[in-house]
PDB file of C-alpha atoms in Angstrom:
ATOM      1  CA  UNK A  29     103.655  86.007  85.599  1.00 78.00           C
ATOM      2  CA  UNK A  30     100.596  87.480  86.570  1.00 84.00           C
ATOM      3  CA  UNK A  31     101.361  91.792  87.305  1.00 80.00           C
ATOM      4  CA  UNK A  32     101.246  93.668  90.756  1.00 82.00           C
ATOM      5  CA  UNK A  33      98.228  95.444  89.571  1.00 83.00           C
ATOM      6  CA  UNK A  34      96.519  96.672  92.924  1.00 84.00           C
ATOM      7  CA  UNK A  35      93.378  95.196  93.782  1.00 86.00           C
ATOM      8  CA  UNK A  36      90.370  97.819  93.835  1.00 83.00           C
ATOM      9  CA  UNK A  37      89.409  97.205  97.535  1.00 87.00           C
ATOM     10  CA  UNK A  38      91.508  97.292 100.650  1.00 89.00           C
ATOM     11  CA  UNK A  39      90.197  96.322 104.024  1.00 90.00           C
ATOM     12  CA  UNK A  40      91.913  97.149 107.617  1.00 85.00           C
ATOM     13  CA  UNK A  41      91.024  97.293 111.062  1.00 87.00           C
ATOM     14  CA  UNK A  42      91.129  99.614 114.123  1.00 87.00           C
ATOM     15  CA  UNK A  43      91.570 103.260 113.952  1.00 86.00           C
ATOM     16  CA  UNK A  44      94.149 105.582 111.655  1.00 85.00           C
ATOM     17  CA  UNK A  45      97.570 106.378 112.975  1.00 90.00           C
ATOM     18  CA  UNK A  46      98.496 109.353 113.972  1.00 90.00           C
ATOM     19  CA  UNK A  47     101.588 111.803 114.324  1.00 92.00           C
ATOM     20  CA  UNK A  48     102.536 113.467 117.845  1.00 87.00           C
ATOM     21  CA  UNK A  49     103.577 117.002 116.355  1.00 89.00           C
ATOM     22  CA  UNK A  50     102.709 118.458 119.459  1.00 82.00           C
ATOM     23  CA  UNK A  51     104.304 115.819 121.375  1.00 79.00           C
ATOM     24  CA  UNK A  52     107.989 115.050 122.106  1.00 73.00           C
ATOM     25  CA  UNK A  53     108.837 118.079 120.842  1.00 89.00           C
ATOM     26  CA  UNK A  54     108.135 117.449 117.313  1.00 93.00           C
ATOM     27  CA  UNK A  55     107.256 121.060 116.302  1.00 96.00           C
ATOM     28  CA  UNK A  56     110.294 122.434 117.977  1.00 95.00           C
ATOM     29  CA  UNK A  57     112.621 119.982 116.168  1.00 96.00           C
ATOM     30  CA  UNK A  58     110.392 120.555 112.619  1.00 97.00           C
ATOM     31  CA  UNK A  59     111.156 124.406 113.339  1.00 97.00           C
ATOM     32  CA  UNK A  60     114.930 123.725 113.998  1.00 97.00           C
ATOM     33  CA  UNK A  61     115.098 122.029 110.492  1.00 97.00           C
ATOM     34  CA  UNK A  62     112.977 124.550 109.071  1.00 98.00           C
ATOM     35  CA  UNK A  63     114.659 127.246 110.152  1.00 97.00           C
ATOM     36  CA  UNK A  64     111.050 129.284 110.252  1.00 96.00           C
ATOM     37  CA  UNK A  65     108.604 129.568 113.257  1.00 96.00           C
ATOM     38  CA  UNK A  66     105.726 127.421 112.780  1.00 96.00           C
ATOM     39  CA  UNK A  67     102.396 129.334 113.689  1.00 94.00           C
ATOM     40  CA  UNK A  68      99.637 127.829 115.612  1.00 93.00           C
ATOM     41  CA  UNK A  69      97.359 127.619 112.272  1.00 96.00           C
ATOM     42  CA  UNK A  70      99.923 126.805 110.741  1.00 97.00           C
ATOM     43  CA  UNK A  71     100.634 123.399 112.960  1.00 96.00           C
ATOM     44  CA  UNK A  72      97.132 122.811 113.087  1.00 96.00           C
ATOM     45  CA  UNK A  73      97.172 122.840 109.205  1.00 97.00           C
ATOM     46  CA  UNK A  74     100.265 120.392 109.327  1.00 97.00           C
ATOM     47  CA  UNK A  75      99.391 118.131 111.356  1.00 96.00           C
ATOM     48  CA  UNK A  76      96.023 117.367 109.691  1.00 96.00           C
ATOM     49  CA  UNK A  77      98.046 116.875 106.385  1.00 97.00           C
ATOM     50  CA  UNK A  78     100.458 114.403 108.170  1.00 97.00           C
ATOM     51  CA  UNK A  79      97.618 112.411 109.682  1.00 96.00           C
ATOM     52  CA  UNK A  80      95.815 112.274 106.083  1.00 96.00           C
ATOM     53  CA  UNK A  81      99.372 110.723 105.030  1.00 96.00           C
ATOM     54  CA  UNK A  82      99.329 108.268 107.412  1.00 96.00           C
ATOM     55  CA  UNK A  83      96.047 107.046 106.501  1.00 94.00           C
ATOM     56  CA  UNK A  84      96.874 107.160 102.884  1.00 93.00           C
ATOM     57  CA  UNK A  85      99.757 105.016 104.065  1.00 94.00           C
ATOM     58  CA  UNK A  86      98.065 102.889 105.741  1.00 94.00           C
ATOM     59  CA  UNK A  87      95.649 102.018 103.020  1.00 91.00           C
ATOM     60  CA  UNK A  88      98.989 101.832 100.664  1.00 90.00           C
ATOM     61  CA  UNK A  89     100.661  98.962 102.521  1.00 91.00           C
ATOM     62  CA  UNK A  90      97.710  97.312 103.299  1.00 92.00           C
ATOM     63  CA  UNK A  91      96.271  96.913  99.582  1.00 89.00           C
ATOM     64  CA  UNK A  92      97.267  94.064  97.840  1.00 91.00           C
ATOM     65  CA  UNK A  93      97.801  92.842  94.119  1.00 89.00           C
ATOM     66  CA  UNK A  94      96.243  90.657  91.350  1.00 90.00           C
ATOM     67  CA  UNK A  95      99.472  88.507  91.919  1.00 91.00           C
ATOM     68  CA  UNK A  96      98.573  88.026  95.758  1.00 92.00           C
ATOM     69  CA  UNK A  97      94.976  86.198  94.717  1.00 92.00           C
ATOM     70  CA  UNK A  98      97.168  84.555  92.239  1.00 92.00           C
ATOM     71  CA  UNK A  99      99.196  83.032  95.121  1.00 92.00           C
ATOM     72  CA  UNK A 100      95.809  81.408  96.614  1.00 92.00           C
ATOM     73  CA  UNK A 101      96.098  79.262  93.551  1.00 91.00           C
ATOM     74  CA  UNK A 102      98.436  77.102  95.041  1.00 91.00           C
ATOM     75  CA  UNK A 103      96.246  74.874  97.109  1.00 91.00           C
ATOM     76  CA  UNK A 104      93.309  74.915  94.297  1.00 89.00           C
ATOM     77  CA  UNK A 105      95.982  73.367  92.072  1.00 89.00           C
ATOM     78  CA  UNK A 106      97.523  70.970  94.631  1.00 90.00           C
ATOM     79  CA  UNK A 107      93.745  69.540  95.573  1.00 89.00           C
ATOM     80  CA  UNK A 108      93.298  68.955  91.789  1.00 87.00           C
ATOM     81  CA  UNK A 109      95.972  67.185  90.764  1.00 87.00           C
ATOM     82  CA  UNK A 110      95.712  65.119  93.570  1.00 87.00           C
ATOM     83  CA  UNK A 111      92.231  63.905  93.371  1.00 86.00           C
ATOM     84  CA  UNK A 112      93.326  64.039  89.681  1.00 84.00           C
ATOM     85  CA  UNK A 113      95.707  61.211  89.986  1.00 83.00           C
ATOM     86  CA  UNK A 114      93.847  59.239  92.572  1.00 78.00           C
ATOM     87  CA  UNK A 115      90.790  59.023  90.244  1.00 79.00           C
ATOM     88  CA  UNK A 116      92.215  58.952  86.533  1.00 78.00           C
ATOM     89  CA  UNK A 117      95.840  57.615  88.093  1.00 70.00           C
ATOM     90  CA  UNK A 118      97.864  54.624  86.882  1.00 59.00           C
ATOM     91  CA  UNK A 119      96.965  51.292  89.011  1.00 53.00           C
ATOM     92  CA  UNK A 120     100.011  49.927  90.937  1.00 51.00           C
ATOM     93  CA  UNK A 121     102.417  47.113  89.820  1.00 54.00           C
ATOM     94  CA  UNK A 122     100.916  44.606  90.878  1.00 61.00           C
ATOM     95  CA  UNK A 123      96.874  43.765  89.678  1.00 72.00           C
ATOM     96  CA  UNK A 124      96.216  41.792  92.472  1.00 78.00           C
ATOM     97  CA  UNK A 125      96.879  44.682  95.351  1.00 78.00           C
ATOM     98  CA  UNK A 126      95.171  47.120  92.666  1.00 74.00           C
ATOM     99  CA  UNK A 127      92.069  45.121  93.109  1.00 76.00           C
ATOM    100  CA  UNK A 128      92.334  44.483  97.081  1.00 81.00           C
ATOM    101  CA  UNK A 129      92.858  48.268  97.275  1.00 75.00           C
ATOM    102  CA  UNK A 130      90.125  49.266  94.880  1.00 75.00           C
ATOM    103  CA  UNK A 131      87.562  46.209  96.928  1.00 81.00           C
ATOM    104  CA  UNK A 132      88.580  48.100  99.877  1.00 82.00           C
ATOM    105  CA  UNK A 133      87.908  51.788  99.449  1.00 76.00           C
ATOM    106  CA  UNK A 134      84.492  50.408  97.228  1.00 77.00           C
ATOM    107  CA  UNK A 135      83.222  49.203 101.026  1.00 80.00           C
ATOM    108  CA  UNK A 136      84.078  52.032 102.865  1.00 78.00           C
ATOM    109  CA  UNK A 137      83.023  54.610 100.367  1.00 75.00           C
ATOM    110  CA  UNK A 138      79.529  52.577 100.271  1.00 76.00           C
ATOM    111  CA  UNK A 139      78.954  52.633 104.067  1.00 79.00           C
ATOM    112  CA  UNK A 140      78.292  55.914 103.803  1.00 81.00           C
ATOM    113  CA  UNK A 141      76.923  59.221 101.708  1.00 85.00           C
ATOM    114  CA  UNK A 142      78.116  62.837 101.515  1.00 87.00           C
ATOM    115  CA  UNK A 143      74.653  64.722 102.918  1.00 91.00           C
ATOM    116  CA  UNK A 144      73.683  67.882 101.118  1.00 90.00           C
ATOM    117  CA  UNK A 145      70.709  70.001 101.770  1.00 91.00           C
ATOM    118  CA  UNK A 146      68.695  71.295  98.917  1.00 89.00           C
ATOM    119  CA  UNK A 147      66.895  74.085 100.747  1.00 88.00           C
ATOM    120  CA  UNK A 148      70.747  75.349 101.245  1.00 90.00           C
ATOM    121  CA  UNK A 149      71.110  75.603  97.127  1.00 90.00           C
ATOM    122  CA  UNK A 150      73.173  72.235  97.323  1.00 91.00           C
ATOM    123  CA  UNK A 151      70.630  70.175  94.822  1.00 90.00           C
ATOM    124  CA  UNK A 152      70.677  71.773  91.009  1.00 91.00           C
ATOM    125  CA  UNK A 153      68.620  71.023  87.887  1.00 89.00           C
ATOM    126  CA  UNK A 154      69.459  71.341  84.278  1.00 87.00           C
ATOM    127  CA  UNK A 155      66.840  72.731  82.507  1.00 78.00           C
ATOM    128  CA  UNK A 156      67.194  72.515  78.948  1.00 71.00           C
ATOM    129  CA  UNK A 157      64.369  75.136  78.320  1.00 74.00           C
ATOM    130  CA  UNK A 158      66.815  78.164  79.118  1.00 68.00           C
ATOM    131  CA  UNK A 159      68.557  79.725  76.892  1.00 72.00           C
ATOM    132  CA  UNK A 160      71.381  79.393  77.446  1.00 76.00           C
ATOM    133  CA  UNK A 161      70.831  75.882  79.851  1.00 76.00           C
ATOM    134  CA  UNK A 162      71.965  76.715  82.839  1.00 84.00           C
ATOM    135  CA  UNK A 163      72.135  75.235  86.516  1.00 86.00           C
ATOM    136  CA  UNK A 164      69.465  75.967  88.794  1.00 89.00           C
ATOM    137  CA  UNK A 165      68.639  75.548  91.841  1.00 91.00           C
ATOM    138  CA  UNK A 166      66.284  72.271  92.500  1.00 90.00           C
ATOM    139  CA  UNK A 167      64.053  74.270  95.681  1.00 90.00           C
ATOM    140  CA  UNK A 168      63.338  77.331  93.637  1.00 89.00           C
ATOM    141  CA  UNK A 169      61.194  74.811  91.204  1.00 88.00           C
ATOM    142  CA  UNK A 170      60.375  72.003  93.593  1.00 89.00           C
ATOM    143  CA  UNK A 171      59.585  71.651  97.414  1.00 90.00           C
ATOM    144  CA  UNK A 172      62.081  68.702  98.397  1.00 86.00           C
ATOM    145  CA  UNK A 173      60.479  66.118 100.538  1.00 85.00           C
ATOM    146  CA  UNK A 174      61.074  66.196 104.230  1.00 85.00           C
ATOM    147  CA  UNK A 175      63.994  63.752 104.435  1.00 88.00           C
ATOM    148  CA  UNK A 176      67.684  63.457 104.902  1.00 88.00           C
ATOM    149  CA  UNK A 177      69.347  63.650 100.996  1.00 88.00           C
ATOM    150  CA  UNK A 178      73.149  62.734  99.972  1.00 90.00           C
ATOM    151  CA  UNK A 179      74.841  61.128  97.214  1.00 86.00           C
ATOM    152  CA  UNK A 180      77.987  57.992  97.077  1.00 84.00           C
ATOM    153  CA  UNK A 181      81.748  58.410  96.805  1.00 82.00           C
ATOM    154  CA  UNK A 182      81.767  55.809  94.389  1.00 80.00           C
ATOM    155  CA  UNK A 183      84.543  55.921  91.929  1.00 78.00           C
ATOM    156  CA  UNK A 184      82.270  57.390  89.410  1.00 84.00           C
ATOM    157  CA  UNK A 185      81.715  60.612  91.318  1.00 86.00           C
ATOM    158  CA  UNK A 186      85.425  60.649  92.262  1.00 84.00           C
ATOM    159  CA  UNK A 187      86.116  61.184  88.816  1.00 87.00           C
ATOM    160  CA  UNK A 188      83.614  63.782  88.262  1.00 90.00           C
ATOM    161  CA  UNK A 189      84.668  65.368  91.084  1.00 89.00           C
ATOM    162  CA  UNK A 190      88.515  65.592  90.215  1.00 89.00           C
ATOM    163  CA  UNK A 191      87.133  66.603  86.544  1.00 91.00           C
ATOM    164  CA  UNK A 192      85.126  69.772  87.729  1.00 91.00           C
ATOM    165  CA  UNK A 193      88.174  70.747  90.185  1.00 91.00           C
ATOM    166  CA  UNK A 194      90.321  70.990  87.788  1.00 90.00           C
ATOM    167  CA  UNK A 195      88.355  72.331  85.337  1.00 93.00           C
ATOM    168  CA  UNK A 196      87.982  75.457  88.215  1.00 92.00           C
ATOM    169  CA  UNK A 197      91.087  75.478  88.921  1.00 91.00           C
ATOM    170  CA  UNK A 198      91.621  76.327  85.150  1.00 92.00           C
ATOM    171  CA  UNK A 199      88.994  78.570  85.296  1.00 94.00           C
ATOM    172  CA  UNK A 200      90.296  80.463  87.485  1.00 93.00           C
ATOM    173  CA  UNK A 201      93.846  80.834  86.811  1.00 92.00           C
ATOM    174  CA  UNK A 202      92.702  82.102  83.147  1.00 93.00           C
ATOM    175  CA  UNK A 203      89.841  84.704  84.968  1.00 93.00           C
ATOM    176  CA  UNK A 204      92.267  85.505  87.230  1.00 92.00           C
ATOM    177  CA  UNK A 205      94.958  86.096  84.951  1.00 90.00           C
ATOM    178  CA  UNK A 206      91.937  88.508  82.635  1.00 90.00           C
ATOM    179  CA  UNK A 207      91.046  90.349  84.996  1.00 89.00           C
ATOM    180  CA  UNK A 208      95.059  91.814  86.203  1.00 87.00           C
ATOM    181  CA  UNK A 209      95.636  92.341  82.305  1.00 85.00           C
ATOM    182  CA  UNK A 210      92.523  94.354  82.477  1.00 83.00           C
ATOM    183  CA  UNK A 211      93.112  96.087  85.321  1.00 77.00           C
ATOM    184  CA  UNK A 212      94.555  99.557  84.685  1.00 67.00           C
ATOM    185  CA  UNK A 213      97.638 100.317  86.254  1.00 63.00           C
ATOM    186  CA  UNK A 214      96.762 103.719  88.666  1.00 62.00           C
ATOM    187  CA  UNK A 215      97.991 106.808  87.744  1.00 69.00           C
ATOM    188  CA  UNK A 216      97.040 107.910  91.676  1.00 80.00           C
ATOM    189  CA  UNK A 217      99.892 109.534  93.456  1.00 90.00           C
ATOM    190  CA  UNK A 218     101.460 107.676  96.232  1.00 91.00           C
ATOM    191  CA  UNK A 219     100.574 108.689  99.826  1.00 94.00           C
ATOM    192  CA  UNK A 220     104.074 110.364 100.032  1.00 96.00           C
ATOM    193  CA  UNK A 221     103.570 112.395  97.027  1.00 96.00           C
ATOM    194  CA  UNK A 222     100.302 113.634  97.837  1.00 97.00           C
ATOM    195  CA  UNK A 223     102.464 114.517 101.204  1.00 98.00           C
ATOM    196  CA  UNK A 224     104.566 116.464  98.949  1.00 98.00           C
ATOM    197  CA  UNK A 225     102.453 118.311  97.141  1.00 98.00           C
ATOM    198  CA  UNK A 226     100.392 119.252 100.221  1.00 98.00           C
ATOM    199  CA  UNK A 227     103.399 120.704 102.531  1.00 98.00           C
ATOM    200  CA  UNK A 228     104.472 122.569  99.619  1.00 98.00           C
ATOM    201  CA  UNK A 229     100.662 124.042  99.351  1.00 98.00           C
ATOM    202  CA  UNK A 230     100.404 124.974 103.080  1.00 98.00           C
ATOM    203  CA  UNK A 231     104.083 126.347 103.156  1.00 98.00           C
ATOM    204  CA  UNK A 232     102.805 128.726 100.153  1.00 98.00           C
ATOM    205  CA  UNK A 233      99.722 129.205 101.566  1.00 98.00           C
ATOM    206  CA  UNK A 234     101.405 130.392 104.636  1.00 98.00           C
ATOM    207  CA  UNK A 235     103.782 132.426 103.179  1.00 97.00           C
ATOM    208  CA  UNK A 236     106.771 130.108 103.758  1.00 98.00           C
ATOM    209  CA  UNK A 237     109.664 128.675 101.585  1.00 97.00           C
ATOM    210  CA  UNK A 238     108.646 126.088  99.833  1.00 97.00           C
ATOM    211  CA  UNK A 239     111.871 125.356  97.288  1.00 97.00           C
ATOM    212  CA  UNK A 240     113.506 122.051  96.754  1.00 97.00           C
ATOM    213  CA  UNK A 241     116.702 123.298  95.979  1.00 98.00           C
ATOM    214  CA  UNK A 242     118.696 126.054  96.507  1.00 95.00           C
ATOM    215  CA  UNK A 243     119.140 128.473  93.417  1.00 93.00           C
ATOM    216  CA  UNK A 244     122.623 128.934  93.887  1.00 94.00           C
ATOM    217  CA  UNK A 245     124.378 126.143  95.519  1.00 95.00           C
ATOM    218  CA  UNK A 246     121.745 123.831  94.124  1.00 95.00           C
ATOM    219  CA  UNK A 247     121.958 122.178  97.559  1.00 97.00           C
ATOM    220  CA  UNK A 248     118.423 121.031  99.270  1.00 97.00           C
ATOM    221  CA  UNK A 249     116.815 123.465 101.026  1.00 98.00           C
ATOM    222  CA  UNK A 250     115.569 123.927 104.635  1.00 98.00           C
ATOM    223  CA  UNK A 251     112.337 123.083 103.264  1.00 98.00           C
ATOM    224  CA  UNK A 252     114.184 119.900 101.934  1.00 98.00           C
ATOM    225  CA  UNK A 253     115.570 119.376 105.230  1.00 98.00           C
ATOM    226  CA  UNK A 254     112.171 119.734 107.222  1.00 98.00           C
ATOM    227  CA  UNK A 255     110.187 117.183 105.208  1.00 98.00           C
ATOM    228  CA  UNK A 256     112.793 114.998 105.769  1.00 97.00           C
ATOM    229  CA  UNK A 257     112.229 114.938 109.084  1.00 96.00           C
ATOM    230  CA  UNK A 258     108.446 115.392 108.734  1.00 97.00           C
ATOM    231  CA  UNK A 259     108.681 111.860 107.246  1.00 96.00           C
ATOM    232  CA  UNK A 260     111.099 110.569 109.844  1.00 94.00           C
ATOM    233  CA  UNK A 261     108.969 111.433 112.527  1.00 94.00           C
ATOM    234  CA  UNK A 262     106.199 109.011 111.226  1.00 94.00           C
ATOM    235  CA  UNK A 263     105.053 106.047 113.529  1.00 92.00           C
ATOM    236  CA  UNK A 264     107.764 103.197 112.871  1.00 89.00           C
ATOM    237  CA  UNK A 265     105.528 101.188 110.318  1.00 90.00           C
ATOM    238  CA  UNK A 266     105.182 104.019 108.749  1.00 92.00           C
ATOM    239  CA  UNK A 267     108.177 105.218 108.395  1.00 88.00           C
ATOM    240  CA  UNK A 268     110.910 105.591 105.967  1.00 81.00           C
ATOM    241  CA  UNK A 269     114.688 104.479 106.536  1.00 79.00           C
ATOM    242  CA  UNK A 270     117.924 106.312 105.625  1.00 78.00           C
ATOM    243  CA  UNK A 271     115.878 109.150 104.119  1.00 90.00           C
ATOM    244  CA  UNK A 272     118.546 112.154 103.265  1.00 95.00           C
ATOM    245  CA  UNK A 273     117.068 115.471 102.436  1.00 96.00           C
ATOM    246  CA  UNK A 274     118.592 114.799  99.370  1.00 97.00           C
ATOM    247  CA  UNK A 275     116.772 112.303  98.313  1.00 96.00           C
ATOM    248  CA  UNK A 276     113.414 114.136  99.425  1.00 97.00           C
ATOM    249  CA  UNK A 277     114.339 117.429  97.262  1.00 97.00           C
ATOM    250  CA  UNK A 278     114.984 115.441  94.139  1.00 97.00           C
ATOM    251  CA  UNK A 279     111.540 113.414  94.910  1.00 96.00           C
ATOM    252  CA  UNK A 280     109.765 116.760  95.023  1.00 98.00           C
ATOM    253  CA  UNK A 281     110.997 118.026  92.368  1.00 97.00           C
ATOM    254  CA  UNK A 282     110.300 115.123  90.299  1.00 97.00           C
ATOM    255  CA  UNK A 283     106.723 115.083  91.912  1.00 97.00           C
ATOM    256  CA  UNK A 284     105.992 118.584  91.188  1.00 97.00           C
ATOM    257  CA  UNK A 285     107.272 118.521  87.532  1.00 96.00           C
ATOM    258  CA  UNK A 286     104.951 115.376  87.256  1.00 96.00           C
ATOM    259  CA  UNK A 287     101.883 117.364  88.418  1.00 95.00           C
ATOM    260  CA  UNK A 288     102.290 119.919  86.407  1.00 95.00           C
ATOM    261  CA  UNK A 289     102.644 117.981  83.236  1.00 94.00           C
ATOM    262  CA  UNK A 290      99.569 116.537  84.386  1.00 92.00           C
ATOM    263  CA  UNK A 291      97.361 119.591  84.934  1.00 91.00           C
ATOM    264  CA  UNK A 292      98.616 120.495  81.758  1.00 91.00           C
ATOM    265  CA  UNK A 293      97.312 117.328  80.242  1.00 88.00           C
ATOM    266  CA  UNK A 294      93.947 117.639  81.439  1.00 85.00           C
ATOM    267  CA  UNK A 295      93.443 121.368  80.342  1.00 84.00           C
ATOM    268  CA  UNK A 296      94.857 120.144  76.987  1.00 83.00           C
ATOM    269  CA  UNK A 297      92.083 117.270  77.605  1.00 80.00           C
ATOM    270  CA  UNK A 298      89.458 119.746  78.158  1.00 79.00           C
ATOM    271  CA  UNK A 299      90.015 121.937  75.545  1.00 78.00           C
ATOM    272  CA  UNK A 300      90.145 119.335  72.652  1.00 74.00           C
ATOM    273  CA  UNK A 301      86.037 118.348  74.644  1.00 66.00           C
TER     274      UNK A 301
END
């Protein structure tokens, strides 16, 4: 089974989303929750955070995994072993219709050729002189007469052909298969946990409460409650169901314990340099 390690490019179109803070009331409900007035540099603050988690998000959902290019394996394989069989195959039953059958596709095959162009890189050369030999392309050595060039579909080429498909399709189920166990699984924190840690710098840069819990009841917090619904109020692609403020106090916690195990790492890192 090939492993969902993420691939190291992700492509999208059309612009970011964004969050409506200042719409629909958003800031007066994030207050209610909060419990705190939300300054005007404050909000401005926010809502640049919660638009740099959406794109984060955005690139998050959109990135796909080693086991995705896997999947466009499928039809590779399925071309191979088809042109496999009809090449290298078993004849039918009966000799006679084998040969009528064979006679037949011979003719048709022979009317006509398969054109390739050699100033397009189609036409390659062996040339034994390399080291190692390599394929080359025929118009980087030679200029090709001006005329129309193709090769037969005879039954030879068939089999060459299903030889050398599934020889790639081989070839690339083992490179793909290489490259996922090479890839290294990211350490990166996840768009919402860069969310996390984020709120909890602006609400200490801003002089609010930040805590996760409460140090008494060991209930979630305000603060608990408020990113709760600073996630909720995400556009709906973006956004996560049944979310309790439970649930987003124990992942800060966890996320905060995490980065400071890894700062500590990386000054231990530094200091053994």
């Amino acid at each position: 089974m090939i492993p969902k390690t993420p691939l190291p490019l992700v492509s999208y179109s059309g612009p970011d989303p964004t969050y409506s803070l200042d719409e629909d009331d958003g800031y007066t409900q994030l207050e209610a929750a909060y419990g705190q007035p939300i300054p005007g540099a404050a909000r401005a603050a926010l809502s640049q955070i919660a638009d740099n988690y959406l794109a984060d998000r955005r690139a998050e959902l959109a990135r796909q995994t080693w086991r995705d290019v896997a999947g466009n394996l499928t039809p590779l394989n399925q071309a191979a072993v088809a042109l496999w069989e009809l090449a290298y195959g078993a004849p039918p039953a009966s000799g006679d219709a084998s040969y009528v059958f064979d006679s037949i596709v011979d003719q048709l095959l022979d009317r006509d050729a398969i054109p390739i162009r050699p100033q397009r890189g189609d036409l390659v050369i062996l040339r034994p002189e390399h080291e190692p030999a390599e394929w080359e392309r025929f118009d980087d050595y030679y200029q090709p007469p001006e005329v129309a060039f193709g090769f037969r579909l005879t039954r030879e080429v068939l089999q060459n052909l299903a030889m050398a498909l599934r020889v790639a399709a081989n070839r690339a189920s083992s490179e793909i298969e290489k490259r996922a166990a090479e890839a290294v699984t990211s350490n990166s924190w996840t768009a919402q946990q860069r969310l996390l840690l984020r709120v909890t710098d602006w609400a200490r840069d801003f002089g609010l409460p930040f805590g996760a819990y409460d140090t008494v009841t060991e209930l979630p917090t305000k603060f608990s409650d408020f990113l709760r619904l600073l996630l909720q109020l995400a556009p709906d692609d973006y956004r996560e169901k049944e979310l309790t403020s439970g649930a987003v106090a124990a992942r800060l916690r966890r996320t905060r314990q995490e980065a400071k195990t890894r700062k500590r790492e990386q000054v231990n890192q530094q200091t053994e340099m």
